[in-house]
PDB file of C-alpha atoms in Angstrom:
ATOM      1  CA  MET A 213     128.289  86.719 113.868  1.00 96.00           C
ATOM      2  CA  ASP A 214     127.317  88.886 116.828  1.00 97.00           C
ATOM      3  CA  PRO A 215     123.481  89.013 116.756  1.00 97.00           C
ATOM      4  CA  ASN A 216     123.436  92.520 118.207  1.00 98.00           C
ATOM      5  CA  GLN A 217     125.795  93.810 115.499  1.00 98.00           C
ATOM      6  CA  LYS A 218     123.617  92.081 112.896  1.00 98.00           C
ATOM      7  CA  LYS A 219     120.480  93.664 114.309  1.00 98.00           C
ATOM      8  CA  SER A 220     122.049  97.134 114.513  1.00 98.00           C
ATOM      9  CA  ALA A 221     123.480  96.974 110.990  1.00 98.00           C
ATOM     10  CA  LEU A 222     120.187  95.799 109.456  1.00 98.00           C
ATOM     11  CA  ARG A 223     118.292  98.519 111.329  1.00 98.00           C
ATOM     12  CA  LYS A 224     120.361 101.138 109.515  1.00 98.00           C
ATOM     13  CA  MET A 225     118.657 100.270 106.227  1.00 98.00           C
ATOM     14  CA  THR A 226     116.096 102.731 104.861  1.00 98.00           C
ATOM     15  CA  TYR A 227     112.475 101.747 104.227  1.00 98.00           C
ATOM     16  CA  GLY A 228     109.221 103.253 103.107  1.00 98.00           C
ATOM     17  CA  LEU A 229     105.855 102.303 104.534  1.00 98.00           C
ATOM     18  CA  TYR A 230     103.162 100.696 102.393  1.00 98.00           C
ATOM     19  CA  VAL A 231      99.742  99.103 102.655  1.00 98.00           C
ATOM     20  CA  ALA A 232      99.463  95.902 100.613  1.00 98.00           C
ATOM     21  CA  THR A 233      96.112  94.299  99.777  1.00 98.00           C
ATOM     22  CA  ALA A 234      94.827  91.186  98.023  1.00 98.00           C
ATOM     23  CA  ARG A 235      91.543  89.367  97.521  1.00 98.00           C
ATOM     24  CA  ASP A 236      90.801  85.651  97.299  1.00 98.00           C
ATOM     25  CA  ALA A 237      87.547  83.688  97.272  1.00 96.00           C
ATOM     26  CA  GLU A 238      87.238  84.062 101.038  1.00 94.00           C
ATOM     27  CA  SER A 239      87.622  87.829 101.499  1.00 96.00           C
ATOM     28  CA  VAL A 240      89.779  90.889 101.034  1.00 97.00           C
ATOM     29  CA  ALA A 241      92.990  91.101 103.061  1.00 98.00           C
ATOM     30  CA  GLY A 242      95.529  93.774 103.839  1.00 98.00           C
ATOM     31  CA  GLY A 243      98.629  94.575 105.808  1.00 98.00           C
ATOM     32  CA  THR A 244     101.251  97.229 106.437  1.00 98.00           C
ATOM     33  CA  ILE A 245     104.594  96.287 104.908  1.00 98.00           C
ATOM     34  CA  ASN A 246     108.032  97.819 104.441  1.00 98.00           C
ATOM     35  CA  TRP A 247     110.165  95.004 102.966  1.00 98.00           C
ATOM     36  CA  ILE A 248     109.543  95.830  99.317  1.00 98.00           C
ATOM     37  CA  SER A 249     111.568  97.177  96.407  1.00 98.00           C
ATOM     38  CA  GLN A 250     111.507  97.458  92.655  1.00 98.00           C
ATOM     39  CA  ALA A 251     113.633  94.656  91.168  1.00 98.00           C
ATOM     40  CA  SER A 252     113.686  95.322  87.393  1.00 98.00           C
ATOM     41  CA  PHE A 253     112.844  98.139  84.975  1.00 98.00           C
ATOM     42  CA  GLU A 254     111.914  95.883  82.032  1.00 98.00           C
ATOM     43  CA  PRO A 255     109.698  94.113  82.757  1.00 98.00           C
ATOM     44  CA  PRO A 256     108.761  96.221  85.811  1.00 98.00           C
ATOM     45  CA  LEU A 257     109.199  93.788  88.706  1.00 98.00           C
ATOM     46  CA  ILE A 258     108.617  94.180  92.425  1.00 98.00           C
ATOM     47  CA  MET A 259     109.954  91.957  95.220  1.00 98.00           C
ATOM     48  CA  ALA A 260     108.150  91.939  98.559  1.00 98.00           C
ATOM     49  CA  GLY A 261     108.686  90.050 101.803  1.00 98.00           C
ATOM     50  CA  ILE A 262     105.297  89.088 103.275  1.00 98.00           C
ATOM     51  CA  LYS A 263     104.856  87.561 106.730  1.00 98.00           C
ATOM     52  CA  ARG A 264     104.197  83.907 106.194  1.00 98.00           C
ATOM     53  CA  ASP A 265     101.529  83.370 108.846  1.00 96.00           C
ATOM     54  CA  SER A 266      99.410  86.370 107.791  1.00 98.00           C
ATOM     55  CA  ARG A 267      96.003  86.390 106.122  1.00 98.00           C
ATOM     56  CA  LEU A 268      97.504  88.761 103.508  1.00 98.00           C
ATOM     57  CA  HIS A 269     100.055  86.066 102.638  1.00 98.00           C
ATOM     58  CA  GLN A 270      97.288  83.524 102.186  1.00 98.00           C
ATOM     59  CA  ALA A 271      95.266  85.849  99.940  1.00 98.00           C
ATOM     60  CA  ILE A 272      98.337  86.577  97.768  1.00 98.00           C
ATOM     61  CA  GLU A 273      99.086  82.857  97.487  1.00 98.00           C
ATOM     62  CA  ASN A 274      95.519  82.150  96.436  1.00 98.00           C
ATOM     63  CA  SER A 275      95.004  85.078  94.052  1.00 98.00           C
ATOM     64  CA  LYS A 276      98.576  85.319  92.732  1.00 98.00           C
ATOM     65  CA  ALA A 277      98.152  89.084  92.788  1.00 98.00           C
ATOM     66  CA  PHE A 278      98.427  92.024  95.149  1.00 98.00           C
ATOM     67  CA  ALA A 279      98.161  95.807  95.264  1.00 98.00           C
ATOM     68  CA  VAL A 280     100.615  98.143  96.986  1.00 99.00           C
ATOM     69  CA  HIS A 281      99.765 101.642  98.187  1.00 98.00           C
ATOM     70  CA  ILE A 282     102.228 104.407  98.952  1.00 98.00           C
ATOM     71  CA  VAL A 283     101.293 105.883 102.344  1.00 98.00           C
ATOM     72  CA  GLY A 284     101.354 109.687 102.294  1.00 98.00           C
ATOM     73  CA  LYS A 285     103.094 111.828 104.919  1.00 97.00           C
ATOM     74  CA  SER A 286      99.698 112.777 106.392  1.00 98.00           C
ATOM     75  CA  GLN A 287      98.404 109.180 106.426  1.00 98.00           C
ATOM     76  CA  LYS A 288     100.101 107.547 109.403  1.00 97.00           C
ATOM     77  CA  ALA A 289      96.658 106.459 110.667  1.00 97.00           C
ATOM     78  CA  LEU A 290      96.117 104.517 107.433  1.00 98.00           C
ATOM     79  CA  ALA A 291      99.364 102.586 107.932  1.00 97.00           C
ATOM     80  CA  THR A 292      98.636 101.956 111.618  1.00 97.00           C
ATOM     81  CA  SER A 293      95.159 100.615 110.905  1.00 98.00           C
ATOM     82  CA  PHE A 294      96.611  97.846 108.700  1.00 98.00           C
ATOM     83  CA  PHE A 295      99.133  96.594 111.280  1.00 96.00           C
ATOM     84  CA  LYS A 296      96.629  93.922 112.313  1.00 93.00           C
ATOM     85  CA  GLY A 297      95.421  93.142 108.792  1.00 97.00           C
ATOM     86  CA  GLY A 298      92.454  94.346 106.763  1.00 97.00           C
ATOM     87  CA  THR A 299      88.755  93.743 107.386  1.00 96.00           C
ATOM     88  CA  GLU A 300      85.921  94.615 105.020  1.00 97.00           C
ATOM     89  CA  GLU A 301      82.848  96.194 106.558  1.00 96.00           C
ATOM     90  CA  ASN A 302      80.093  98.182 104.855  1.00 96.00           C
ATOM     91  CA  GLY A 303      82.039  98.101 101.604  1.00 95.00           C
ATOM     92  CA  LYS A 304      85.158  99.657 103.150  1.00 98.00           C
ATOM     93  CA  LEU A 305      88.487  98.136 104.140  1.00 98.00           C
ATOM     94  CA  ASN A 306      89.389  99.124 107.723  1.00 98.00           C
ATOM     95  CA  GLY A 307      87.038 102.038 107.115  1.00 97.00           C
ATOM     96  CA  PHE A 308      88.848 103.208 103.957  1.00 98.00           C
ATOM     97  CA  ALA A 309      87.181 103.356 100.542  1.00 98.00           C
ATOM     98  CA  PHE A 310      88.411 100.983  97.849  1.00 98.00           C
ATOM     99  CA  SER A 311      87.442  99.552  94.488  1.00 98.00           C
ATOM    100  CA  ALA A 312      88.481  96.413  92.614  1.00 97.00           C
ATOM    101  CA  GLY A 313      91.632  96.864  90.554  1.00 98.00           C
ATOM    102  CA  THR A 314      92.753  95.183  87.324  1.00 98.00           C
ATOM    103  CA  THR A 315      93.904  92.087  89.225  1.00 98.00           C
ATOM    104  CA  GLY A 316      90.841  92.007  91.483  1.00 98.00           C
ATOM    105  CA  SER A 317      92.937  93.258  94.398  1.00 98.00           C
ATOM    106  CA  PRO A 318      91.328  96.057  96.421  1.00 98.00           C
ATOM    107  CA  VAL A 319      92.746  99.438  95.414  1.00 98.00           C
ATOM    108  CA  LEU A 320      92.384 102.047  98.155  1.00 98.00           C
ATOM    109  CA  THR A 321      91.159 105.489  97.146  1.00 98.00           C
ATOM    110  CA  ASP A 322      93.072 107.704  99.585  1.00 98.00           C
ATOM    111  CA  PRO A 323      96.791 106.927  99.083  1.00 98.00           C
ATOM    112  CA  PRO A 324      98.793 109.246  96.816  1.00 98.00           C
ATOM    113  CA  ALA A 325      99.835 106.349  94.549  1.00 98.00           C
ATOM    114  CA  TRP A 326      99.351 102.597  94.086  1.00 98.00           C
ATOM    115  CA  PHE A 327     100.345  99.749  91.804  1.00 98.00           C
ATOM    116  CA  GLU A 328      99.105  96.233  91.202  1.00 98.00           C
ATOM    117  CA  CYS A 329     101.241  93.147  90.611  1.00 98.00           C
ATOM    118  CA  ARG A 330     100.719  89.637  89.309  1.00 98.00           C
ATOM    119  CA  VAL A 331     102.904  87.116  91.132  1.00 98.00           C
ATOM    120  CA  LEU A 332     105.501  85.396  88.915  1.00 98.00           C
ATOM    121  CA  ASP A 333     107.730  83.716  91.495  1.00 98.00           C
ATOM    122  CA  LYS A 334     108.051  83.125  95.187  1.00 98.00           C
ATOM    123  CA  ILE A 335     110.842  82.019  97.475  1.00 97.00           C
ATOM    124  CA  LEU A 336     109.930  80.311 100.749  1.00 95.00           C
ATOM    125  CA  ARG A 337     112.972  80.154 102.982  1.00 94.00           C
ATOM    126  CA  GLY A 338     112.315  82.238 106.073  1.00 96.00           C
ATOM    127  CA  ASP A 339     109.555  83.657 108.232  1.00 98.00           C
ATOM    128  CA  HIS A 340     108.475  85.839 105.289  1.00 98.00           C
ATOM    129  CA  THR A 341     107.908  84.717 101.699  1.00 98.00           C
ATOM    130  CA  ILE A 342     109.531  86.708  98.911  1.00 98.00           C
ATOM    131  CA  PHE A 343     106.899  87.320  96.248  1.00 98.00           C
ATOM    132  CA  VAL A 344     108.125  88.592  92.893  1.00 98.00           C
ATOM    133  CA  GLY A 345     105.418  90.360  90.924  1.00 98.00           C
ATOM    134  CA  GLU A 346     105.143  92.141  87.615  1.00 98.00           C
ATOM    135  CA  VAL A 347     103.529  95.570  87.791  1.00 98.00           C
ATOM    136  CA  VAL A 348     100.426  95.429  85.583  1.00 98.00           C
ATOM    137  CA  ASP A 349      98.611  98.608  86.602  1.00 98.00           C
ATOM    138  CA  ALA A 350      99.442 101.762  88.535  1.00 98.00           C
ATOM    139  CA  GLY A 351      98.188 105.230  89.287  1.00 98.00           C
ATOM    140  CA  VAL A 352      99.078 108.485  90.998  1.00 98.00           C
ATOM    141  CA  ARG A 353      96.322 110.502  92.705  1.00 98.00           C
ATOM    142  CA  SER A 354      98.232 113.297  94.418  1.00 97.00           C
ATOM    143  CA  GLU A 355     101.675 114.807  94.760  1.00 96.00           C
ATOM    144  CA  GLU A 356     101.814 114.099  98.497  1.00 97.00           C
ATOM    145  CA  GLU A 357     105.213 112.801  99.564  1.00 96.00           C
ATOM    146  CA  ALA A 358     105.643 109.292 100.943  1.00 97.00           C
ATOM    147  CA  LEU A 359     105.820 108.512 104.645  1.00 97.00           C
ATOM    148  CA  THR A 360     108.909 106.527 105.603  1.00 96.00           C
ATOM    149  CA  ILE A 361     108.937 104.010 108.432  1.00 96.00           C
ATOM    150  CA  ARG A 362     111.465 106.210 110.241  1.00 94.00           C
ATOM    151  CA  ASP A 363     109.196 109.292 109.881  1.00 94.00           C
ATOM    152  CA  ALA A 364     106.385 107.250 111.375  1.00 96.00           C
ATOM    153  CA  GLY A 365     108.505 106.174 114.341  1.00 95.00           C
ATOM    154  CA  PHE A 366     108.284 102.436 113.677  1.00 96.00           C
ATOM    155  CA  THR A 367     110.972  99.779 113.132  1.00 95.00           C
ATOM    156  CA  TYR A 368     110.607  96.486 111.300  1.00 97.00           C
ATOM    157  CA  ALA A 369     114.106  95.204 110.650  1.00 98.00           C
ATOM    158  CA  GLY A 370     116.971  93.411 112.337  1.00 97.00           C
TER     159      GLY A 370
ATOM    160  CA  MET B 158      98.691 100.508  82.088  1.00 96.00           C
ATOM    161  CA  ASP B 159      99.846 104.063  81.450  1.00 97.00           C
ATOM    162  CA  PRO B 160     103.667 103.895  81.514  1.00 97.00           C
ATOM    163  CA  ASN B 161     103.915 107.414  82.908  1.00 98.00           C
ATOM    164  CA  GLN B 162     101.595 106.583  85.797  1.00 98.00           C
ATOM    165  CA  LYS B 163     103.619 103.417  86.415  1.00 98.00           C
ATOM    166  CA  LYS B 164     106.867 105.384  86.442  1.00 98.00           C
ATOM    167  CA  SER B 165     105.470 108.081  88.742  1.00 98.00           C
ATOM    168  CA  ALA B 166     103.964 105.579  91.179  1.00 98.00           C
ATOM    169  CA  LEU B 167     107.160 103.511  91.401  1.00 98.00           C
ATOM    170  CA  ARG B 168     109.228 106.658  91.913  1.00 98.00           C
ATOM    171  CA  LYS B 169     107.266 107.382  95.085  1.00 98.00           C
ATOM    172  CA  MET B 170     108.849 104.391  96.801  1.00 98.00           C
ATOM    173  CA  THR B 171     111.495 105.060  99.439  1.00 98.00           C
ATOM    174  CA  TYR B 172     115.055 103.736  99.141  1.00 98.00           C
ATOM    175  CA  GLY B 173     118.360 103.873 100.917  1.00 98.00           C
ATOM    176  CA  LEU B 174     121.711 104.015  99.150  1.00 98.00           C
ATOM    177  CA  TYR B 175     124.263 101.232  99.529  1.00 98.00           C
ATOM    178  CA  VAL B 176     127.598 100.097  98.165  1.00 98.00           C
ATOM    179  CA  ALA B 177     127.670  96.375  97.393  1.00 98.00           C
ATOM    180  CA  THR B 178     130.909  94.465  96.801  1.00 98.00           C
ATOM    181  CA  ALA B 179     132.013  90.955  95.877  1.00 98.00           C
ATOM    182  CA  ARG B 180     135.190  89.136  94.891  1.00 98.00           C
ATOM    183  CA  ASP B 181     135.731  86.290  92.455  1.00 98.00           C
ATOM    184  CA  ALA B 182     138.887  84.691  91.032  1.00 96.00           C
ATOM    185  CA  GLU B 183     139.276  87.568  88.585  1.00 94.00           C
ATOM    186  CA  SER B 184     139.110  90.619  90.882  1.00 96.00           C
ATOM    187  CA  VAL B 185     137.104  92.581  93.399  1.00 97.00           C
ATOM    188  CA  ALA B 186     133.954  94.315  92.154  1.00 98.00           C
ATOM    189  CA  GLY B 187     131.575  96.904  93.515  1.00 98.00           C
ATOM    190  CA  GLY B 188     128.558  98.996  92.710  1.00 98.00           C
ATOM    191  CA  THR B 189     126.076 101.469  94.175  1.00 98.00           C
ATOM    192  CA  ILE B 190     122.669  99.900  94.690  1.00 98.00           C
ATOM    193  CA  ASN B 191     119.293 100.837  96.158  1.00 98.00           C
ATOM    194  CA  TRP B 192     116.991  97.904  95.306  1.00 98.00           C
ATOM    195  CA  ILE B 193     117.573  95.932  98.484  1.00 98.00           C
ATOM    196  CA  SER B 194     115.577  94.965 101.554  1.00 98.00           C
ATOM    197  CA  GLN B 195     115.570  92.569 104.433  1.00 98.00           C
ATOM    198  CA  ALA B 196     113.280  89.622 103.598  1.00 98.00           C
ATOM    199  CA  SER B 197     113.172  87.465 106.770  1.00 98.00           C
ATOM    200  CA  PHE B 198     114.109  87.757 110.448  1.00 98.00           C
ATOM    201  CA  GLU B 199     114.864  84.032 110.984  1.00 98.00           C
ATOM    202  CA  PRO B 200     116.990  83.177 109.181  1.00 98.00           C
ATOM    203  CA  PRO B 201     118.099  86.760 108.432  1.00 98.00           C
ATOM    204  CA  LEU B 202     117.599  87.066 104.667  1.00 98.00           C
ATOM    205  CA  ILE B 203     118.275  89.908 102.258  1.00 98.00           C
ATOM    206  CA  MET B 204     116.891  90.338  98.737  1.00 98.00           C
ATOM    207  CA  ALA B 205     118.770  92.553  96.286  1.00 98.00           C
ATOM    208  CA  GLY B 206     118.197  93.494  92.659  1.00 98.00           C
ATOM    209  CA  ILE B 207     121.559  93.637  90.863  1.00 98.00           C
ATOM    210  CA  LYS B 208     121.996  94.928  87.305  1.00 98.00           C
ATOM    211  CA  ARG B 209     122.451  91.900  85.146  1.00 98.00           C
ATOM    212  CA  ASP B 210     125.145  93.237  82.813  1.00 96.00           C
ATOM    213  CA  SER B 211     127.389  94.548  85.611  1.00 98.00           C
ATOM    214  CA  ARG B 212     130.745  93.217  86.749  1.00 98.00           C
ATOM    215  CA  LEU B 213     129.336  93.175  90.303  1.00 98.00           C
ATOM    216  CA  HIS B 214     126.639  90.761  89.113  1.00 98.00           C
ATOM    217  CA  GLN B 215     129.257  88.487  87.600  1.00 98.00           C
ATOM    218  CA  ALA B 216     131.346  88.488  90.780  1.00 98.00           C
ATOM    219  CA  ILE B 217     128.275  87.653  92.922  1.00 98.00           C
ATOM    220  CA  GLU B 218     127.329  84.823  90.547  1.00 98.00           C
ATOM    221  CA  ASN B 219     130.837  83.400  90.743  1.00 98.00           C
ATOM    222  CA  SER B 220     131.449  83.811  94.470  1.00 98.00           C
ATOM    223  CA  LYS B 221     127.841  83.270  95.654  1.00 98.00           C
ATOM    224  CA  ALA B 222     128.483  85.979  98.233  1.00 98.00           C
ATOM    225  CA  PHE B 223     128.404  89.740  98.597  1.00 98.00           C
ATOM    226  CA  ALA B 224     128.868  92.513 101.136  1.00 98.00           C
ATOM    227  CA  VAL B 225     126.565  95.509 101.578  1.00 99.00           C
ATOM    228  CA  HIS B 226     127.603  98.796 103.136  1.00 98.00           C
ATOM    229  CA  ILE B 227     125.302 101.460 104.567  1.00 98.00           C
ATOM    230  CA  VAL B 228     126.393 104.818 103.126  1.00 98.00           C
ATOM    231  CA  GLY B 229     126.534 107.517 105.811  1.00 98.00           C
ATOM    232  CA  LYS B 230     124.947 110.965 105.460  1.00 97.00           C
ATOM    233  CA  SER B 231     128.424 112.497 104.985  1.00 98.00           C
ATOM    234  CA  GLN B 232     129.525 109.868 102.431  1.00 98.00           C
ATOM    235  CA  LYS B 233     127.811 110.873  99.192  1.00 97.00           C
ATOM    236  CA  ALA B 234     131.223 110.793  97.461  1.00 97.00           C
ATOM    237  CA  LEU B 235     131.599 107.120  98.415  1.00 98.00           C
ATOM    238  CA  ALA B 236     128.275 106.253  96.784  1.00 97.00           C
ATOM    239  CA  THR B 237     129.042 108.322  93.688  1.00 97.00           C
ATOM    240  CA  SER B 238     132.420 106.680  93.191  1.00 98.00           C
ATOM    241  CA  PHE B 239     130.784 103.248  92.874  1.00 98.00           C
ATOM    242  CA  PHE B 240     128.261 104.277  90.200  1.00 96.00           C
ATOM    243  CA  LYS B 241     130.639 102.954  87.554  1.00 93.00           C
ATOM    244  CA  GLY B 242     131.734  99.889  89.517  1.00 97.00           C
ATOM    245  CA  GLY B 243     134.703  99.171  91.734  1.00 97.00           C
ATOM    246  CA  THR B 244     138.394  98.997  90.796  1.00 96.00           C
ATOM    247  CA  GLU B 245     141.225  97.830  93.036  1.00 97.00           C
ATOM    248  CA  GLU B 246     144.390  99.869  92.960  1.00 96.00           C
ATOM    249  CA  ASN B 247     147.208  99.970  95.517  1.00 96.00           C
ATOM    250  CA  GLY B 248     145.195  97.747  97.839  1.00 95.00           C
ATOM    251  CA  LYS B 249     142.195 100.097  97.867  1.00 98.00           C
ATOM    252  CA  LEU B 250     138.809  99.879  96.179  1.00 98.00           C
ATOM    253  CA  ASN B 251     138.032 103.115  94.309  1.00 98.00           C
ATOM    254  CA  GLY B 252     140.532 104.668  96.724  1.00 97.00           C
ATOM    255  CA  PHE B 253     138.710 103.391  99.835  1.00 98.00           C
ATOM    256  CA  ALA B 254     140.318 101.038 102.372  1.00 98.00           C
ATOM    257  CA  PHE B 255     138.915  97.525 102.680  1.00 98.00           C
ATOM    258  CA  SER B 256     139.740  94.097 104.075  1.00 98.00           C
ATOM    259  CA  ALA B 257     138.504  90.607 103.262  1.00 98.00           C
ATOM    260  CA  GLY B 258     135.344  89.659 105.127  1.00 98.00           C
ATOM    261  CA  THR B 259     134.080  86.271 106.295  1.00 98.00           C
ATOM    262  CA  THR B 260     132.814  85.423 102.801  1.00 98.00           C
ATOM    263  CA  GLY B 261     135.907  86.789 101.054  1.00 98.00           C
ATOM    264  CA  SER B 262     133.922  89.817  99.893  1.00 98.00           C
ATOM    265  CA  PRO B 263     135.717  93.151 100.339  1.00 98.00           C
ATOM    266  CA  VAL B 264     134.458  94.947 103.446  1.00 98.00           C
ATOM    267  CA  LEU B 265     135.007  98.702 103.280  1.00 98.00           C
ATOM    268  CA  THR B 266     136.388 100.408 106.377  1.00 98.00           C
ATOM    269  CA  ASP B 267     134.642 103.785 106.203  1.00 98.00           C
ATOM    270  CA  PRO B 268     130.875 103.073 106.103  1.00 98.00           C
ATOM    271  CA  PRO B 269     128.954 103.251 109.399  1.00 98.00           C
ATOM    272  CA  ALA B 270     127.718  99.659 109.011  1.00 98.00           C
ATOM    273  CA  TRP B 271     127.980  96.620 106.728  1.00 98.00           C
ATOM    274  CA  PHE B 272     126.804  93.044 106.412  1.00 98.00           C
ATOM    275  CA  GLU B 273     127.856  90.025 104.375  1.00 98.00           C
ATOM    276  CA  CYS B 274     125.563  87.516 102.694  1.00 98.00           C
ATOM    277  CA  ARG B 275     125.873  84.078 101.173  1.00 98.00           C
ATOM    278  CA  VAL B 276     123.604  83.648  98.149  1.00 98.00           C
ATOM    279  CA  LEU B 277     120.880  81.017  98.607  1.00 98.00           C
ATOM    280  CA  ASP B 278     118.628  81.709  95.609  1.00 98.00           C
ATOM    281  CA  LYS B 279     118.352  83.884  92.562  1.00 98.00           C
ATOM    282  CA  ILE B 280     115.551  84.834  90.215  1.00 97.00           C
ATOM    283  CA  LEU B 281     116.445  85.827  86.654  1.00 95.00           C
ATOM    284  CA  ARG B 282     113.443  87.452  85.007  1.00 94.00           C
ATOM    285  CA  GLY B 283     114.268  91.042  84.234  1.00 96.00           C
ATOM    286  CA  ASP B 284     117.156  93.425  83.602  1.00 98.00           C
ATOM    287  CA  HIS B 285     118.261  92.877  87.217  1.00 98.00           C
ATOM    288  CA  THR B 286     118.692  89.550  89.002  1.00 98.00           C
ATOM    289  CA  ILE B 287     117.122  89.111  92.417  1.00 98.00           C
ATOM    290  CA  PHE B 288     119.724  87.553  94.695  1.00 98.00           C
ATOM    291  CA  VAL B 289     118.491  86.198  98.018  1.00 98.00           C
ATOM    292  CA  GLY B 290     121.236  85.965 100.600  1.00 98.00           C
ATOM    293  CA  GLU B 291     121.548  84.918 104.214  1.00 98.00           C
ATOM    294  CA  VAL B 292     123.336  87.410 106.446  1.00 98.00           C
ATOM    295  CA  VAL B 293     126.378  85.626 107.872  1.00 98.00           C
ATOM    296  CA  ASP B 294     128.381  88.507 109.316  1.00 98.00           C
ATOM    297  CA  ALA B 295     127.744  92.161 110.136  1.00 98.00           C
ATOM    298  CA  GLY B 296     129.193  95.108 111.966  1.00 98.00           C
ATOM    299  CA  VAL B 297     128.506  98.676 113.033  1.00 98.00           C
ATOM    300  CA  ARG B 298     131.377 101.155 113.158  1.00 98.00           C
ATOM    301  CA  SER B 299     129.655 104.450 113.917  1.00 97.00           C
ATOM    302  CA  GLU B 300     126.300 105.939 114.795  1.00 96.00           C
ATOM    303  CA  GLU B 301     126.207 108.056 111.620  1.00 97.00           C
ATOM    304  CA  GLU B 302     122.762 108.041 110.016  1.00 96.00           C
ATOM    305  CA  ALA B 303     122.197 106.513 106.605  1.00 97.00           C
ATOM    306  CA  LEU B 304     122.050 108.538 103.401  1.00 97.00           C
ATOM    307  CA  THR B 305     118.875 107.943 101.393  1.00 96.00           C
ATOM    308  CA  ILE B 306     118.790 108.099  97.627  1.00 96.00           C
ATOM    309  CA  ARG B 307     116.414 111.066  97.915  1.00 94.00           C
ATOM    310  CA  ASP B 308     118.845 112.912 100.259  1.00 94.00           C
ATOM    311  CA  ALA B 309     121.569 112.342  97.698  1.00 96.00           C
ATOM    312  CA  GLY B 310     119.465 113.755  94.863  1.00 95.00           C
ATOM    313  CA  PHE B 311     119.472 110.592  92.745  1.00 96.00           C
ATOM    314  CA  THR B 312     116.644 108.448  91.341  1.00 96.00           C
ATOM    315  CA  TYR B 313     116.803 104.791  90.352  1.00 97.00           C
ATOM    316  CA  ALA B 314     113.229 103.607  89.999  1.00 98.00           C
ATOM    317  CA  GLY B 315     110.313 103.666  87.573  1.00 97.00           C
TER     318      GLY B 315
END
């Protein structure tokens, strides 16, 4: 396999842009992700690839739950702020309002939609863990369209 | 959980549009898919949700391999033709030229890019199986941009 062909082919895949969050006994955690997809209608399952050495990964492992937020077209700054993780200060997460969801994961107030998952399975084979979660709660707050990673001018693939 | 909120939230996720193929002792098989993402850089892993009662699923189970093709912006007809699976006739798959790839999976000639995976793991929990595959070969044939499922006017989520 030619690694440049592999990289170019994989970079032609289409991705959204999401902020994932979780909470364990230590603190809340968050991160910007794009390797995520629905994986079943019934039950409603989600599969997500989460960077193995991240604090978000650790919080998902510990809590066996996570929340995912759709980033709206006008919310590039939200996605950018979670590139380096999520920090709680003065009751906000990276400065964004949130409340505790059904799973205990922090649910951000601003994104147009969100869902929460309980982890059922995980596969640890590469530099990201594949978490498989069942969607247990969800909500839509606005009709704003989703920002894609291409719209935002970022790449995380190859 | 309100099932309508769940459906609406999940439908805000962003997806590409791909044609997946495989070959077992019986025949070649194919299908249009969108629940797929990269899942690791090193090794390069892919996770894909494949409808459990499909012939494509059976061929992937048997061969432990599959190919994925990026559908180009001008190739909506290619994606549509694989909605009902893939049939070989006169050496073509749904009328499209292909050759055998590294894994034996049929690699279509027309798409702008493709990659082949060997299956390492699977998770069987819902109406689709999550196959985790390592990318073992890949190629880019043109610079044509990828068609997204939204561009094409289809929905497969919720």
